[in-house]
Amino acid sequence: MDPAPLQVFSGSSVTDYAKRIMALVAAGKNPATYTGTDLITGLKSFVQSGQLGDTSLINDDAWGIMALSAVGTPSSDTLIKSSAQFLVDNQNTDGGWSWGVGFDSDTNDTAAVLMALAEAGYTASDSPVSEAVVYLASQQNNDAGFPYQLPCFWPGCEASDSASTSWVIGAFTKLSLDPASWQKTGVSPQEFLLTLQTGDGSFKWQAGDPAGSAGMTAYAVVALAGKSYPVKTGNYLGGSGSGPTPLADLAIKFTNESITINEGEQAGLTVKLINNGPTMAQNVVAELTLPEGLELVQATPTDGVFDQNKNSWTFIRLNNFAAAELNLVLSSVKAISGEISAVVSARELDFNQTNNEAKASFTAEVIAKSAEV
């Protein structure tokens, strides 16, 4: 992507600053310098009563939190915490949020707030989040997609659309809730979203639209890629002299370096993932590769989410000096000799990549059958 068009900026609101900051970080540019204006300082200048921007608005706090997180602000930051509390304090009784305080909930703003709360350290088990998930469940249509709002009083907004569905998928992904499990009549939200893709690759807003658009396509690509907002983060808190700097040292290892079993038997193996600091790591992904003939019977993580179809272990965040384990049960249906590998990566730059891969040898031996009497 050519970031040059992002260099001209004339915003006047929190959302103007926040969205430009996130776009610049995604493009690998420093929001403190690239436009000739320190957008990070500019964003913080909108603080009122401990929250970001207009006290009658919800969406500016959500976007502001995501932008602050994108530039490397920790979830423990006072402004992030107070802005998140403002969101929680203004949650509607149905569990959702609107763009403004006191207005009816909608799926788009609820999804954005959930992503912001996740950046502020909230998890799916926290009451504000779980209540919002219940609200979103009530909004899902029978085609598995999501509309802007149910009930709705302007034409077309009760029908499922690509923007709303993409935002909800992103929120579920951020909270480590599998979007594919939210099925209606055997169809997942992702599968519904794909029905809106046109022959030229773009995505329509709704099924009846004649063509796709760049905006809807951008939303859909993020959702279908299993991503959420902010799409990318860095450390840009040092002002004009800063840039994307290494934030964490991630290490992965197996508890055993070799395993030998008899053909047809099962064996246990534990993968350990460690964040050696100095800061929290976000959007961590560990990929597991098995030799041909070795079956993964079960994978149980102590933290994060494991996708057995992709053999991938993901975390929204792994705290500083935290560790997590993935307990595997393996089985071989034939005699094999091979190597298991696990590779970890994160959205942040990892300053020590010598410990990002682990390997273990695996051997399944043939059992000699005894002669029948």
GROMACS .gro file of C-alpha atoms in nm:
model
  373
    1MET     CA    1   0.000   0.000   0.000
    2ASP     CA    2   0.122   0.348  -0.085
    3PRO     CA    3   0.094   0.545   0.243
    4ALA     CA    4   0.147   0.884   0.075
    5PRO     CA    5  -0.224   0.981   0.079
    6LEU     CA    6  -0.219   0.939   0.458
    7GLN     CA    7   0.036   1.219   0.489
    8VAL     CA    8  -0.221   1.497   0.450
    9PHE     CA    9  -0.433   1.533   0.765
   10SER     CA   10  -0.693   1.789   0.871
   11GLY     CA   11  -0.898   1.608   1.134
   12SER     CA   12  -1.092   1.781   1.409
   13SER     CA   13  -1.226   1.500   1.629
   14VAL     CA   14  -1.109   1.202   1.831
   15THR     CA   15  -1.229   0.959   1.565
   16ASP     CA   16  -1.046   1.155   1.293
   17TYR     CA   17  -0.720   1.131   1.485
   18ALA     CA   18  -0.774   0.774   1.605
   19LYS     CA   19  -0.852   0.624   1.265
   20ARG     CA   20  -0.561   0.802   1.098
   21ILE     CA   21  -0.327   0.682   1.374
   22MET     CA   22  -0.438   0.323   1.325
   23ALA     CA   23  -0.402   0.349   0.947
   24LEU     CA   24  -0.050   0.489   0.978
   25VAL     CA   25   0.058   0.219   1.223
   26ALA     CA   26  -0.084  -0.046   0.989
   27ALA     CA   27   0.126   0.107   0.710
   28GLY     CA   28   0.438   0.109   0.928
   29LYS     CA   29   0.450   0.488   0.961
   30ASN     CA   30   0.503   0.691   1.277
   31PRO     CA   31   0.185   0.881   1.373
   32ALA     CA   32   0.394   1.126   1.574
   33THR     CA   33   0.584   1.249   1.267
   34TYR     CA   34   0.448   1.127   0.934
   35THR     CA   35   0.186   1.398   0.879
   36GLY     CA   36   0.399   1.678   1.020
   37THR     CA   37   0.171   1.684   1.324
   38ASP     CA   38   0.207   1.469   1.634
   39LEU     CA   39  -0.123   1.285   1.606
   40ILE     CA   40  -0.068   1.097   1.933
   41THR     CA   41  -0.037   1.420   2.130
   42GLY     CA   42  -0.326   1.559   1.929
   43LEU     CA   43  -0.546   1.265   2.024
   44LYS     CA   44  -0.469   1.309   2.393
   45SER     CA   45  -0.558   1.679   2.373
   46PHE     CA   46  -0.925   1.579   2.345
   47VAL     CA   47  -0.938   1.437   2.698
   48GLN     CA   48  -1.237   1.560   2.900
   49SER     CA   49  -1.327   1.437   3.248
   50GLY     CA   50  -1.101   1.136   3.215
   51GLN     CA   51  -1.244   1.018   2.884
   52LEU     CA   52  -1.168   1.089   2.520
   53GLY     CA   53  -1.364   1.352   2.332
   54ASP     CA   54  -1.729   1.444   2.362
   55THR     CA   55  -1.895   1.313   2.679
   56SER     CA   56  -2.214   1.253   2.479
   57LEU     CA   57  -2.037   1.014   2.242
   58ILE     CA   58  -1.946   0.647   2.283
   59ASN     CA   59  -1.766   0.574   1.957
   60ASP     CA   60  -1.486   0.827   2.011
   61ASP     CA   61  -1.379   0.652   2.331
   62ALA     CA   62  -1.378   0.313   2.159
   63TRP     CA   63  -1.167   0.434   1.867
   64GLY     CA   64  -0.945   0.639   2.094
   65ILE     CA   65  -0.861   0.336   2.309
   66MET     CA   66  -0.778   0.129   2.002
   67ALA     CA   67  -0.554   0.404   1.864
   68LEU     CA   68  -0.368   0.444   2.194
   69SER     CA   69  -0.313   0.069   2.204
   70ALA     CA   70  -0.193   0.072   1.843
   71VAL     CA   71   0.095   0.307   1.928
   72GLY     CA   72   0.210   0.096   2.223
   73THR     CA   73   0.014   0.235   2.518
   74PRO     CA   74  -0.024  -0.045   2.777
   75SER     CA   75  -0.368  -0.157   2.891
   76SER     CA   76  -0.279  -0.037   3.242
   77ASP     CA   77  -0.253   0.324   3.120
   78THR     CA   78  -0.472   0.564   3.321
   79LEU     CA   79  -0.639   0.717   3.015
   80ILE     CA   80  -0.719   0.378   2.864
   81LYS     CA   81  -0.860   0.256   3.195
   82SER     CA   82  -1.073   0.565   3.256
   83SER     CA   83  -1.203   0.571   2.898
   84ALA     CA   84  -1.290   0.202   2.923
   85GLN     CA   85  -1.475   0.271   3.248
   86PHE     CA   86  -1.671   0.545   3.069
   87LEU     CA   87  -1.777   0.285   2.812
   88VAL     CA   88  -1.880   0.037   3.080
   89ASP     CA   89  -2.070   0.305   3.272
   90ASN     CA   90  -2.270   0.388   2.959
   91GLN     CA   91  -2.356   0.034   2.850
   92ASN     CA   92  -2.724  -0.002   2.761
   93THR     CA   93  -2.948  -0.235   2.961
   94ASP     CA   94  -2.969  -0.476   2.665
   95GLY     CA   95  -2.591  -0.522   2.684
   96GLY     CA   96  -2.505  -0.323   2.373
   97TRP     CA   97  -2.380   0.025   2.289
   98SER     CA   98  -2.472   0.293   2.040
   99TRP     CA   99  -2.258   0.566   1.884
  100GLY     CA  100  -2.387   0.803   2.152
  101VAL     CA  101  -2.489   0.794   2.515
  102GLY     CA  102  -2.855   0.701   2.564
  103PHE     CA  103  -2.927   0.589   2.208
  104ASP     CA  104  -3.043   0.242   2.102
  105SER     CA  105  -2.773  -0.024   2.076
  106ASP     CA  106  -2.640  -0.134   1.738
  107THR     CA  107  -2.409  -0.414   1.632
  108ASN     CA  108  -2.138  -0.194   1.480
  109ASP     CA  109  -2.073   0.022   1.783
  110THR     CA  110  -2.111  -0.273   2.021
  111ALA     CA  111  -1.844  -0.462   1.826
  112ALA     CA  112  -1.612  -0.160   1.828
  113VAL     CA  113  -1.655  -0.114   2.203
  114LEU     CA  114  -1.581  -0.483   2.263
  115MET     CA  115  -1.255  -0.455   2.069
  116ALA     CA  116  -1.164  -0.146   2.271
  117LEU     CA  117  -1.245  -0.315   2.601
  118ALA     CA  118  -1.027  -0.610   2.499
  119GLU     CA  119  -0.740  -0.366   2.445
  120ALA     CA  120  -0.810  -0.231   2.794
  121GLY     CA  121  -0.768  -0.576   2.946
  122TYR     CA  122  -1.127  -0.701   2.957
  123THR     CA  123  -1.195  -1.066   2.869
  124ALA     CA  124  -1.497  -1.266   2.755
  125SER     CA  125  -1.571  -1.366   3.115
  126ASP     CA  126  -1.609  -1.007   3.238
  127SER     CA  127  -1.974  -0.906   3.286
  128PRO     CA  128  -1.980  -0.605   3.048
  129VAL     CA  129  -1.834  -0.823   2.773
  130SER     CA  130  -2.051  -1.129   2.833
  131GLU     CA  131  -2.363  -0.911   2.840
  132ALA     CA  132  -2.263  -0.752   2.510
  133VAL     CA  133  -2.210  -1.095   2.355
  134VAL     CA  134  -2.565  -1.189   2.458
  135TYR     CA  135  -2.687  -0.872   2.288
  136LEU     CA  136  -2.500  -0.958   1.967
  137ALA     CA  137  -2.645  -1.310   1.973
  138SER     CA  138  -2.993  -1.156   1.979
  139GLN     CA  139  -2.908  -0.959   1.664
  140GLN     CA  140  -2.796  -1.247   1.443
  141ASN     CA  141  -3.026  -1.318   1.148
  142ASN     CA  142  -3.125  -1.664   1.026
  143ASP     CA  143  -2.880  -1.633   0.734
  144ALA     CA  144  -2.599  -1.625   0.999
  145GLY     CA  145  -2.514  -1.265   0.918
  146PHE     CA  146  -2.561  -0.958   1.133
  147PRO     CA  147  -2.762  -0.642   1.056
  148TYR     CA  148  -2.694  -0.294   1.179
  149GLN     CA  149  -2.977  -0.314   1.430
  150LEU     CA  150  -3.284  -0.516   1.530
  151PRO     CA  151  -3.543  -0.371   1.541
  152CYS     CA  152  -3.456  -0.086   1.309
  153PHE     CA  153  -3.660   0.203   1.175
  154TRP     CA  154  -3.483   0.298   0.853
  155PRO     CA  155  -3.509   0.097   0.531
  156GLY     CA  156  -3.277  -0.200   0.492
  157CYS     CA  157  -3.102  -0.189   0.826
  158GLU     CA  158  -3.258  -0.512   0.955
  159ALA     CA  159  -3.104  -0.716   0.672
  160SER     CA  160  -2.762  -0.872   0.724
  161ASP     CA  161  -2.478  -0.672   0.573
  162SER     CA  162  -2.105  -0.717   0.521
  163ALA     CA  163  -1.998  -0.427   0.742
  164SER     CA  164  -2.195  -0.534   1.050
  165THR     CA  165  -2.105  -0.900   1.006
  166SER     CA  166  -1.737  -0.813   0.964
  167TRP     CA  167  -1.735  -0.597   1.276
  168VAL     CA  168  -1.898  -0.869   1.486
  169ILE     CA  169  -1.658  -1.135   1.355
  170GLY     CA  170  -1.369  -0.905   1.447
  171ALA     CA  171  -1.503  -0.856   1.799
  172PHE     CA  172  -1.547  -1.230   1.852
  173THR     CA  173  -1.195  -1.290   1.720
  174LYS     CA  174  -1.053  -1.027   1.955
  175LEU     CA  175  -1.221  -1.198   2.251
  176SER     CA  176  -1.102  -1.547   2.148
  177LEU     CA  177  -1.461  -1.650   2.076
  178ASP     CA  178  -1.469  -1.865   1.763
  179PRO     CA  179  -1.689  -1.680   1.509
  180ALA     CA  180  -1.738  -2.001   1.310
  181SER     CA  181  -1.928  -2.153   1.602
  182TRP     CA  182  -2.204  -1.889   1.569
  183GLN     CA  183  -2.392  -2.087   1.308
  184LYS     CA  184  -2.750  -2.065   1.186
  185THR     CA  185  -2.883  -2.365   0.991
  186GLY     CA  186  -2.526  -2.490   0.951
  187VAL     CA  187  -2.393  -2.160   0.811
  188SER     CA  188  -2.127  -1.952   0.988
  189PRO     CA  189  -2.097  -1.571   0.980
  190GLN     CA  190  -1.785  -1.609   0.766
  191GLU     CA  191  -1.974  -1.823   0.516
  192PHE     CA  192  -2.253  -1.567   0.501
  193LEU     CA  193  -1.996  -1.295   0.441
  194LEU     CA  194  -1.855  -1.486   0.145
  195THR     CA  195  -2.200  -1.489  -0.019
  196LEU     CA  196  -2.163  -1.111  -0.058
  197GLN     CA  197  -1.839  -1.137  -0.257
  198THR     CA  198  -1.872  -1.044  -0.624
  199GLY     CA  199  -1.698  -1.183  -0.929
  200ASP     CA  200  -1.432  -0.911  -0.921
  201GLY     CA  201  -1.338  -1.003  -0.563
  202SER     CA  202  -1.504  -0.706  -0.394
  203PHE     CA  203  -1.778  -0.733  -0.130
  204LYS     CA  204  -2.126  -0.584  -0.147
  205TRP     CA  205  -2.290  -0.419   0.155
  206GLN     CA  206  -2.609  -0.624   0.118
  207ALA     CA  207  -2.722  -0.903  -0.110
  208GLY     CA  208  -2.936  -0.676  -0.329
  209ASP     CA  209  -2.659  -0.429  -0.410
  210PRO     CA  210  -2.542  -0.423  -0.774
  211ALA     CA  211  -2.169  -0.405  -0.697
  212GLY     CA  212  -1.910  -0.422  -0.424
  213SER     CA  213  -1.718  -0.134  -0.270
  214ALA     CA  214  -1.369  -0.070  -0.136
  215GLY     CA  215  -1.496   0.003   0.214
  216MET     CA  216  -1.698  -0.317   0.250
  217THR     CA  217  -1.413  -0.516   0.100
  218ALA     CA  218  -1.166  -0.375   0.351
  219TYR     CA  219  -1.393  -0.471   0.641
  220ALA     CA  220  -1.448  -0.822   0.504
  221VAL     CA  221  -1.079  -0.889   0.441
  222VAL     CA  222  -0.989  -0.809   0.802
  223ALA     CA  223  -1.267  -1.031   0.934
  224LEU     CA  224  -1.200  -1.327   0.705
  225ALA     CA  225  -0.827  -1.308   0.779
  226GLY     CA  226  -0.906  -1.370   1.146
  227LYS     CA  227  -0.793  -1.021   1.245
  228SER     CA  228  -0.946  -0.737   1.442
  229TYR     CA  229  -0.871  -0.375   1.524
  230PRO     CA  230  -0.615  -0.237   1.564
  231VAL     CA  231  -0.483  -0.445   1.275
  232LYS     CA  232  -0.124  -0.374   1.376
  233THR     CA  233   0.059  -0.221   1.673
  234GLY     CA  234   0.400  -0.068   1.735
  235ASN     CA  235   0.585   0.140   1.989
  236TYR     CA  236   0.560   0.505   1.888
  237LEU     CA  237   0.545   0.667   2.229
  238GLY     CA  238   0.889   0.829   2.204
  239GLY     CA  239   0.770   1.112   1.979
  240SER     CA  240   0.973   1.219   1.677
  241GLY     CA  241   1.264   0.990   1.753
  242SER     CA  242   1.062   0.673   1.788
  243GLY     CA  243   0.957   0.403   1.549
  244PRO     CA  244   0.846   0.044   1.557
  245THR     CA  245   1.076  -0.108   1.817
  246PRO     CA  246   1.098  -0.461   1.956
  247LEU     CA  247   0.852  -0.506   2.237
  248ALA     CA  248   0.878  -0.863   2.359
  249ASP     CA  249   1.094  -1.172   2.361
  250LEU     CA  250   0.875  -1.474   2.290
  251ALA     CA  251   1.010  -1.824   2.343
  252ILE     CA  252   0.859  -2.164   2.273
  253LYS     CA  253   0.976  -2.509   2.374
  254PHE     CA  254   0.864  -2.869   2.415
  255THR     CA  255   0.881  -3.037   2.754
  256ASN     CA  256   1.029  -3.345   2.585
  257GLU     CA  257   1.277  -3.336   2.299
  258SER     CA  258   1.197  -3.689   2.185
  259ILE     CA  259   0.906  -3.931   2.214
  260THR     CA  260   0.891  -4.300   2.127
  261ILE     CA  261   0.570  -4.500   2.137
  262ASN     CA  262   0.439  -4.824   1.997
  263GLU     CA  263   0.228  -4.808   1.685
  264GLY     CA  264  -0.137  -4.740   1.771
  265GLU     CA  265  -0.064  -4.604   2.117
  266GLN     CA  266  -0.104  -4.248   2.242
  267ALA     CA  267   0.153  -4.013   2.391
  268GLY     CA  268   0.136  -3.680   2.568
  269LEU     CA  269   0.349  -3.378   2.480
  270THR     CA  270   0.342  -3.027   2.625
  271VAL     CA  271   0.433  -2.709   2.437
  272LYS     CA  272   0.533  -2.415   2.658
  273LEU     CA  273   0.510  -2.055   2.539
  274ILE     CA  274   0.682  -1.781   2.739
  275ASN     CA  275   0.691  -1.403   2.712
  276ASN     CA  276   1.029  -1.299   2.854
  277GLY     CA  277   0.932  -0.930   2.840
  278PRO     CA  278   0.992  -0.646   2.866
  279THR     CA  279   0.629  -0.576   2.762
  280MET     CA  280   0.302  -0.750   2.687
  281ALA     CA  281   0.279  -0.925   2.349
  282GLN     CA  282  -0.039  -0.900   2.142
  283ASN     CA  283  -0.187  -1.124   1.871
  284VAL     CA  284   0.057  -1.406   1.933
  285VAL     CA  285   0.035  -1.706   1.700
  286ALA     CA  286   0.211  -2.040   1.744
  287GLU     CA  287   0.196  -2.284   1.452
  288LEU     CA  288   0.235  -2.659   1.509
  289THR     CA  289   0.363  -2.891   1.235
  290LEU     CA  290   0.331  -3.269   1.265
  291PRO     CA  291   0.502  -3.539   1.057
  292GLU     CA  292   0.282  -3.736   0.818
  293GLY     CA  293   0.105  -4.021   0.992
  294LEU     CA  294   0.095  -3.855   1.333
  295GLU     CA  295  -0.255  -3.768   1.451
  296LEU     CA  296  -0.340  -3.493   1.696
  297VAL     CA  297  -0.608  -3.648   1.916
  298GLN     CA  298  -0.654  -3.359   2.157
  299ALA     CA  299  -0.505  -3.017   2.230
  300THR     CA  300  -0.583  -2.841   2.557
  301PRO     CA  301  -0.435  -2.494   2.617
  302THR     CA  302  -0.404  -2.341   2.964
  303ASP     CA  303  -0.455  -2.004   2.796
  304GLY     CA  304  -0.532  -1.879   2.447
  305VAL     CA  305  -0.731  -2.066   2.181
  306PHE     CA  306  -0.620  -2.368   1.977
  307ASP     CA  307  -0.763  -2.430   1.629
  308GLN     CA  308  -0.720  -2.801   1.563
  309ASN     CA  309  -0.810  -2.760   1.196
  310LYS     CA  310  -0.515  -2.524   1.143
  311ASN     CA  311  -0.292  -2.651   1.427
  312SER     CA  312  -0.257  -2.291   1.542
  313TRP     CA  313  -0.250  -2.157   1.898
  314THR     CA  314  -0.343  -1.791   1.931
  315PHE     CA  315  -0.350  -1.526   2.204
  316ILE     CA  316  -0.505  -1.181   2.201
  317ARG     CA  317  -0.235  -1.092   2.452
  318LEU     CA  318   0.037  -1.267   2.651
  319ASN     CA  319   0.137  -1.061   2.952
  320ASN     CA  320   0.491  -0.966   3.045
  321PHE     CA  321   0.676  -1.268   3.195
  322ALA     CA  322   0.364  -1.486   3.156
  323ALA     CA  323   0.372  -1.845   3.036
  324ALA     CA  324   0.110  -2.075   2.887
  325GLU     CA  325   0.107  -2.444   2.806
  326LEU     CA  326  -0.054  -2.649   2.530
  327ASN     CA  327  -0.108  -3.010   2.632
  328LEU     CA  328  -0.118  -3.244   2.332
  329VAL     CA  329  -0.234  -3.603   2.297
  330LEU     CA  330  -0.076  -3.767   1.991
  331SER     CA  331  -0.138  -4.099   1.823
  332SER     CA  332   0.020  -4.284   1.534
  333VAL     CA  333  -0.168  -4.522   1.308
  334LYS     CA  334   0.150  -4.652   1.153
  335ALA     CA  335   0.520  -4.679   1.215
  336ILE     CA  336   0.679  -4.339   1.160
  337SER     CA  337   0.989  -4.144   1.242
  338GLY     CA  338   0.978  -3.769   1.211
  339GLU     CA  339   0.997  -3.430   1.373
  340ILE     CA  340   0.736  -3.212   1.542
  341SER     CA  341   0.795  -2.839   1.523
  342ALA     CA  342   0.634  -2.532   1.678
  343VAL     CA  343   0.701  -2.176   1.565
  344VAL     CA  344   0.580  -1.864   1.745
  345SER     CA  345   0.534  -1.516   1.603
  346ALA     CA  346   0.359  -1.198   1.712
  347ARG     CA  347   0.232  -0.878   1.560
  348GLU     CA  348   0.505  -0.690   1.745
  349LEU     CA  349   0.868  -0.716   1.647
  350ASP     CA  350   1.043  -0.983   1.851
  351PHE     CA  351   1.394  -0.869   1.939
  352ASN     CA  352   1.522  -1.222   2.006
  353GLN     CA  353   1.415  -1.461   1.732
  354THR     CA  354   1.663  -1.736   1.820
  355ASN     CA  355   1.410  -1.901   2.052
  356ASN     CA  356   1.099  -1.877   1.832
  357GLU     CA  357   1.109  -2.238   1.713
  358ALA     CA  358   1.105  -2.567   1.899
  359LYS     CA  359   1.151  -2.919   1.765
  360ALA     CA  360   1.098  -3.266   1.904
  361SER     CA  361   1.165  -3.602   1.741
  362PHE     CA  362   0.881  -3.853   1.729
  363THR     CA  363   0.908  -4.225   1.665
  364ALA     CA  364   0.628  -4.481   1.649
  365GLU     CA  365   0.764  -4.834   1.641
  366VAL     CA  366   0.596  -5.140   1.496
  367ILE     CA  367   0.475  -5.388   1.757
  368ALA     CA  368   0.583  -5.740   1.678
  369LYS     CA  369   0.271  -5.957   1.691
  370SER     CA  370   0.302  -6.275   1.898
  371ALA     CA  371   0.210  -6.604   1.735
  372GLU     CA  372  -0.145  -6.715   1.804
  373VAL     CA  373  -0.186  -7.039   2.000
   0.00000   0.00000   0.00000
